[in-house]
Tab-separated table of C-alpha atoms in Angstrom:
chain	number	residue	atom	x	y	z
V	1	MET	CA	65.452	232.871	86.502
V	2	THR	CA	66.256	235.249	88.998
V	3	GLU	CA	69.822	235.289	91.382
V	4	ILE	CA	67.668	234.525	94.175
V	5	GLY	CA	65.778	232.061	92.217
V	6	LEU	CA	69.222	230.206	91.327
V	7	ILE	CA	70.346	230.190	95.156
V	8	ARG	CA	67.690	228.658	96.659
V	9	LEU	CA	67.879	225.569	93.985
V	10	HIS	CA	71.144	225.403	95.309
V	11	GLU	CA	70.154	225.178	98.831
V	12	VAL	CA	67.639	222.785	97.947
V	13	MET	CA	71.032	220.578	95.951
V	14	VAL	CA	72.595	221.440	99.530
V	15	VAL	CA	69.461	219.712	101.426
V	16	LEU	CA	69.009	216.616	99.496
V	17	TYR	CA	72.939	215.515	99.185
V	18	ALA	CA	72.715	216.348	102.828
V	19	ALA	CA	70.374	213.715	103.224
V	20	SER	CA	71.785	211.429	100.435
V	21	LEU	CA	75.143	211.396	102.885
V	22	VAL	CA	72.812	210.501	106.182
V	23	PHE	CA	71.727	207.397	103.393
V	24	TYR	CA	75.159	206.486	102.893
V	25	PHE	CA	76.246	206.256	106.578
V	26	ILE	CA	73.055	204.810	107.407
V	27	ASP	CA	73.836	201.729	104.594
V	28	PHE	CA	77.782	201.999	105.333
V	29	LEU	CA	76.975	200.737	109.003
V	30	ASN	CA	74.333	198.333	108.565
V	31	SER	CA	73.818	197.441	105.172
V	32	GLN	CA	70.017	198.483	104.309
V	33	PRO	CA	68.951	198.274	100.805
V	34	LYS	CA	66.100	200.677	101.696
V	35	ALA	CA	68.620	203.348	102.755
V	36	ARG	CA	70.497	202.714	99.754
V	37	LYS	CA	68.187	202.706	96.918
V	38	ALA	CA	67.228	206.440	99.037
V	39	ALA	CA	70.724	207.472	98.767
V	40	PHE	CA	71.050	206.845	95.400
V	41	TYR	CA	67.799	208.237	94.583
V	42	THR	CA	68.432	211.891	96.251
V	43	LEU	CA	72.255	211.619	94.900
V	44	SER	CA	70.682	210.994	91.651
V	45	ALA	CA	68.704	214.393	92.096
V	46	VAL	CA	71.464	216.423	92.787
V	47	TRP	CA	73.368	215.251	89.836
V	48	ILE	CA	70.543	216.318	87.563
V	49	MET	CA	70.915	219.792	89.540
V	50	GLN	CA	74.281	219.882	89.437
V	51	THR	CA	74.150	219.156	85.490
V	52	ALA	CA	71.818	221.529	84.850
V	53	PHE	CA	73.608	224.032	86.263
V	54	LEU	CA	77.377	223.017	84.400
V	55	VAL	CA	75.060	222.884	81.328
V	56	GLY	CA	73.446	226.098	82.334
V	57	ASN	CA	76.799	227.318	82.754
V	58	ILE	CA	78.544	226.761	79.105
V	59	ILE	CA	75.463	228.384	77.616
V	60	GLU	CA	75.963	231.047	79.706
V	61	GLU	CA	79.566	231.574	78.888
V	62	GLN	CA	79.920	229.698	75.215
V	63	ARG	CA	82.773	228.069	76.893
V	64	PHE	CA	83.285	225.334	79.348
V	65	PRO	CA	83.422	226.359	82.630
V	66	VAL	CA	86.831	225.260	84.463
V	67	LEU	CA	88.873	228.780	84.148
V	68	SER	CA	88.237	230.180	87.066
V	69	LEU	CA	88.519	228.243	90.703
V	70	SER	CA	85.208	228.511	91.277
V	71	GLU	CA	84.180	227.329	88.053
V	72	GLY	CA	86.859	224.187	87.818
V	73	ILE	CA	85.737	223.627	91.975
V	74	ASN	CA	82.054	223.086	90.402
V	75	PHE	CA	83.312	220.779	87.442
V	76	TYR	CA	84.897	218.978	90.410
V	77	ALA	CA	82.032	218.139	92.334
V	78	TRP	CA	79.907	217.586	89.853
V	79	LEU	CA	82.422	214.805	88.959
V	80	LEU	CA	83.154	213.352	92.329
V	81	ILE	CA	78.703	212.907	91.784
V	82	THR	CA	79.090	211.724	88.592
V	83	MET	CA	81.747	208.974	90.306
V	84	SER	CA	79.605	208.477	93.464
V	85	LEU	CA	76.648	206.994	91.143
V	86	VAL	CA	79.282	204.730	88.955
V	87	VAL	CA	81.087	203.282	92.459
V	88	HIS	CA	77.513	202.802	93.674
V	89	PHE	CA	77.262	199.865	91.779
V	90	PHE	CA	80.028	198.035	93.242
V	91	ARG	CA	78.155	195.941	96.245
V	92	LYS	CA	81.533	195.946	98.080
V	93	ALA	CA	82.426	199.809	97.519
V	94	ASP	CA	80.306	201.399	100.082
V	95	PHE	CA	83.084	203.009	102.264
V	96	ALA	CA	84.386	204.725	98.487
V	97	VAL	CA	81.078	205.703	98.041
V	98	PHE	CA	80.181	207.307	101.550
V	99	PHE	CA	83.690	209.003	101.711
V	100	LEU	CA	83.026	210.424	98.095
V	101	ASN	CA	80.479	212.082	98.645
V	102	VAL	CA	82.251	213.742	101.886
V	103	ILE	CA	84.308	215.278	99.862
V	104	GLY	CA	81.420	216.220	97.112
V	105	PHE	CA	79.055	217.969	99.526
V	106	ALA	CA	82.343	219.910	100.839
V	107	ALA	CA	82.550	220.843	96.855
V	108	VAL	CA	78.700	221.450	96.659
V	109	VAL	CA	78.623	223.453	99.968
V	110	ILE	CA	81.701	225.646	98.293
V	111	THR	CA	79.791	226.179	94.876
V	112	ALA	CA	76.603	227.009	96.258
V	113	PHE	CA	77.089	229.465	98.434
V	114	GLY	CA	80.180	231.180	97.433
V	115	GLU	CA	78.413	234.153	95.803
V	116	ALA	CA	78.006	235.071	99.746
V	117	GLY	CA	82.216	235.608	99.627
V	118	THR	CA	81.765	237.717	96.613
V	119	PRO	CA	82.415	241.847	97.202
V	120	GLY	CA	79.374	243.768	96.793
V	121	SER	CA	76.985	240.711	96.553
V	122	ALA	CA	73.523	241.778	96.448
V	123	VAL	CA	72.782	238.214	97.883
V	124	GLY	CA	75.767	237.910	99.961
V	125	GLU	CA	74.548	238.604	103.176
V	126	THR	CA	71.527	236.786	102.944
V	127	LEU	CA	73.535	233.359	101.815
V	128	ILE	CA	75.351	234.054	104.650
V	129	SER	CA	72.871	234.357	107.008
V	130	GLU	CA	70.879	231.710	105.490
V	131	LEU	CA	74.021	228.934	105.783
V	132	LEU	CA	74.366	229.634	109.636
V	133	PHE	CA	70.397	229.236	109.647
V	134	ILE	CA	71.424	226.033	107.748
V	135	HIS	CA	74.611	225.183	110.130
V	136	ILE	CA	72.894	225.697	113.238
V	137	THR	CA	69.878	223.591	112.444
V	138	ALA	CA	71.669	220.912	111.339
V	139	ALA	CA	73.700	221.098	114.674
V	140	MET	CA	70.533	220.921	116.884
V	141	ILE	CA	69.071	218.163	114.986
V	142	SER	CA	72.579	215.790	115.559
V	143	TYR	CA	72.688	216.800	118.881
V	144	THR	CA	68.674	215.704	119.419
V	145	ALA	CA	69.598	212.666	117.901
V	146	PHE	CA	72.631	212.447	120.447
V	147	SER	CA	69.947	212.818	123.658
V	148	LEU	CA	67.633	210.426	122.186
V	149	SER	CA	70.470	207.944	122.348
V	150	PHE	CA	70.982	209.345	125.695
V	151	VAL	CA	67.558	209.037	127.182
V	152	PHE	CA	67.589	204.949	125.615
V	153	ALA	CA	70.716	204.323	127.104
V	154	ILE	CA	69.482	205.276	130.592
V	155	LEU	CA	66.018	203.373	130.051
V	156	TYR	CA	68.800	200.005	129.025
V	157	LEU	CA	70.468	200.066	131.816
V	158	LEU	CA	67.323	200.867	134.182
V	159	LEU	CA	65.875	197.401	132.482
V	160	TYR	CA	68.851	195.503	132.849
V	161	ARG	CA	69.563	196.435	136.081
V	162	SER	CA	65.750	195.454	137.232
V	163	LEU	CA	66.192	192.176	135.210
V	164	LYS	CA	69.722	191.410	136.958
V	165	LYS	CA	68.280	192.072	140.389
V	166	LYS	CA	64.948	189.836	139.243
V	167	LYS	CA	62.690	193.013	140.807
V	168	TRP	CA	59.663	193.722	138.203
V	169	ASP	CA	57.191	196.011	138.681
V	170	GLY	CA	54.419	196.860	136.580
V	171	GLN	CA	55.722	200.711	135.468
V	172	TRP	CA	58.505	198.717	133.142
V	173	GLY	CA	56.305	196.875	131.330
V	174	ARG	CA	56.196	200.107	129.596
V	175	LEU	CA	59.701	200.147	128.691
V	176	PRO	CA	61.238	198.880	125.291
V	177	SER	CA	63.270	195.713	125.503
V	178	LEU	CA	66.993	195.779	125.647
V	179	ASP	CA	66.873	194.684	121.832
V	180	GLN	CA	64.850	198.055	121.515
V	181	ALA	CA	66.568	199.791	123.450
V	182	ILE	CA	70.160	199.256	121.777
V	183	ARG	CA	68.685	199.528	118.544
V	184	ALA	CA	66.989	202.807	119.127
V	185	MET	CA	70.495	204.126	120.522
V	186	THR	CA	72.168	202.876	117.462
V	187	ILE	CA	69.760	204.491	115.108
V	188	SER	CA	69.964	208.095	116.729
V	189	VAL	CA	73.478	207.620	116.289
V	190	VAL	CA	73.924	206.768	113.128
V	191	ILE	CA	71.114	209.447	111.898
V	192	GLY	CA	73.140	211.845	114.103
V	193	VAL	CA	77.113	211.116	113.278
V	194	PRO	CA	76.174	212.342	109.430
V	195	VAL	CA	74.204	215.371	109.932
V	196	LEU	CA	76.781	216.782	112.550
V	197	LEU	CA	79.308	215.869	109.794
V	198	VAL	CA	77.001	217.898	107.121
V	199	SER	CA	76.659	220.572	110.147
V	200	LEU	CA	80.571	220.833	110.564
V	201	ILE	CA	81.181	221.451	106.683
V	202	LEU	CA	78.557	223.868	106.863
V	203	GLY	CA	79.845	225.751	110.064
V	204	LEU	CA	83.552	225.866	108.235
V	205	GLN	CA	82.263	227.192	105.173
V	206	TRP	CA	80.267	230.281	106.650
V	207	ALA	CA	83.749	230.933	109.053
V	208	VAL	CA	85.814	231.150	105.770
V	209	ILE	CA	83.247	233.528	104.266
V	210	ALA	CA	82.313	235.385	107.976
V	211	ALA	CA	84.352	235.355	110.192
V	212	GLY	CA	87.033	236.198	108.906
V	213	PRO	CA	90.726	234.363	109.167
V	214	PHE	CA	90.632	231.934	112.304
V	215	PRO	CA	92.409	229.241	113.618
V	216	LEU	CA	91.670	225.815	112.617
V	217	TRP	CA	92.534	224.630	116.387
V	218	ASP	CA	89.495	226.774	118.279
V	219	PRO	CA	88.125	225.131	121.125
V	220	LYS	CA	84.551	224.695	119.354
V	221	ILE	CA	86.452	223.200	115.814
V	222	ILE	CA	88.387	220.842	118.010
V	223	GLY	CA	85.415	219.700	120.257
V	224	SER	CA	83.083	219.381	117.577
V	225	PHE	CA	85.171	217.156	115.319
V	226	LEU	CA	86.069	215.170	118.399
V	227	LEU	CA	82.516	214.568	119.488
V	228	LEU	CA	81.874	213.222	115.917
V	229	VAL	CA	84.872	210.958	116.542
V	230	ILE	CA	83.978	209.676	119.746
V	231	TYR	CA	80.593	208.556	117.865
V	232	CYS	CA	82.128	207.235	115.136
V	233	VAL	CA	84.690	205.436	117.491
V	234	LEU	CA	81.504	204.519	119.403
V	235	LEU	CA	80.054	202.806	116.470
V	236	VAL	CA	82.766	200.808	115.401
V	237	LEU	CA	83.303	199.607	118.293
V	238	GLN	CA	79.088	198.676	118.783
V	239	ASN	CA	79.752	197.131	115.061
V	240	ARG	CA	82.440	195.073	115.794
V	241	GLY	CA	80.999	192.878	118.836
V	242	LYS	CA	83.775	195.008	121.624
V	243	LEU	CA	80.885	196.225	123.441
V	244	ASN	CA	78.341	194.391	125.096
V	245	GLY	CA	74.938	195.387	126.621
V	246	PRO	CA	75.934	197.798	129.287
V	247	ASP	CA	78.908	198.963	128.234
V	248	ILE	CA	77.335	200.118	124.840
V	249	ALA	CA	74.983	201.933	126.846
V	250	TRP	CA	78.017	203.608	129.209
V	251	GLY	CA	79.678	205.031	126.089
V	252	HIS	CA	76.394	206.398	124.957
V	253	ILE	CA	75.830	208.036	128.113
V	254	LEU	CA	79.377	209.364	128.193
V	255	ALA	CA	79.594	210.296	124.456
V	256	PHE	CA	76.432	212.425	125.552
V	257	LEU	CA	78.383	213.835	128.362
V	258	ALA	CA	80.882	215.208	125.726
V	259	VAL	CA	78.195	216.470	123.802
V	260	ILE	CA	76.969	219.539	126.876
V	261	VAL	CA	80.422	219.830	127.690
V	262	ASN	CA	80.788	220.892	124.046
V	263	PHE	CA	77.803	223.082	123.918
V	264	LEU	CA	77.804	224.493	126.825
V	265	LEU	CA	81.446	224.687	127.971
V	266	VAL	CA	83.663	224.498	124.863
V	267	SER	CA	81.923	226.972	122.770
V	268	ARG	CA	82.277	230.052	125.762
V	269	LEU	CA	86.079	229.408	124.792
V	270	SER	CA	85.581	230.258	121.160
V	271	MET	CA	86.886	232.922	118.919
V	272	PHE	CA	83.849	233.173	116.649
V	273	HIS	CA	80.850	230.924	118.789
V	274	PHE	CA	78.557	233.296	120.909
V	275	TRP	CA	75.766	232.556	122.572
V	276	TYR	CA	73.437	235.953	123.848
């Protein structure tokens, strides 16, 4: 197989692993059997591909590939994926499975795109470009999900206000019910959070390879992780019943304002995030 073909397979594996993270996060928050099953199947596909790469390295090198840093990280990623599949069958270990996969995904990203940092690599520039493309695409998908939660939060408050004042117009019949609006807000954020996490992991890898030395306290990095924390806290409070309907809606609206600030203002303060 050509070098480019091998890189494409690694990229497919990264995408499958990212999808697995999303499914595991959905199951982690809401105990969804279908999401859990989908997560297991996608993670199993990742394990098969990672095992094939590992066996291929063993055959090529005629030894067990753990002597270099990249080989060690690759084997570490395989172990994490294997352990995740084993722990998956323990129903009360959802928390452990999700965070094992976060670490495993980071390790897979490092091994998949490690070639981009190799001086003189024929595919290095292509990898850097594609890594940046995937990072930005994932970020835009997460922002789109947060935008959707914002829209349903607005619709919820409009409908809630009309019902409270007993002012009903025929046009309100085209709105979702209060329960449907809450559910749509929640689903949007449950999808957006793990996708944003994937984007941040890929973005950090790109920064290490392409941007050279950079401070971890870069405003954009801090702002993005803070955004992740805000939405995670919102989901936790919502799941624990600490927020009622209108409070949930206002929480989603305020969180989306943080998205706007991070996207339009904080990016301008970053040392390596530039918009042209």
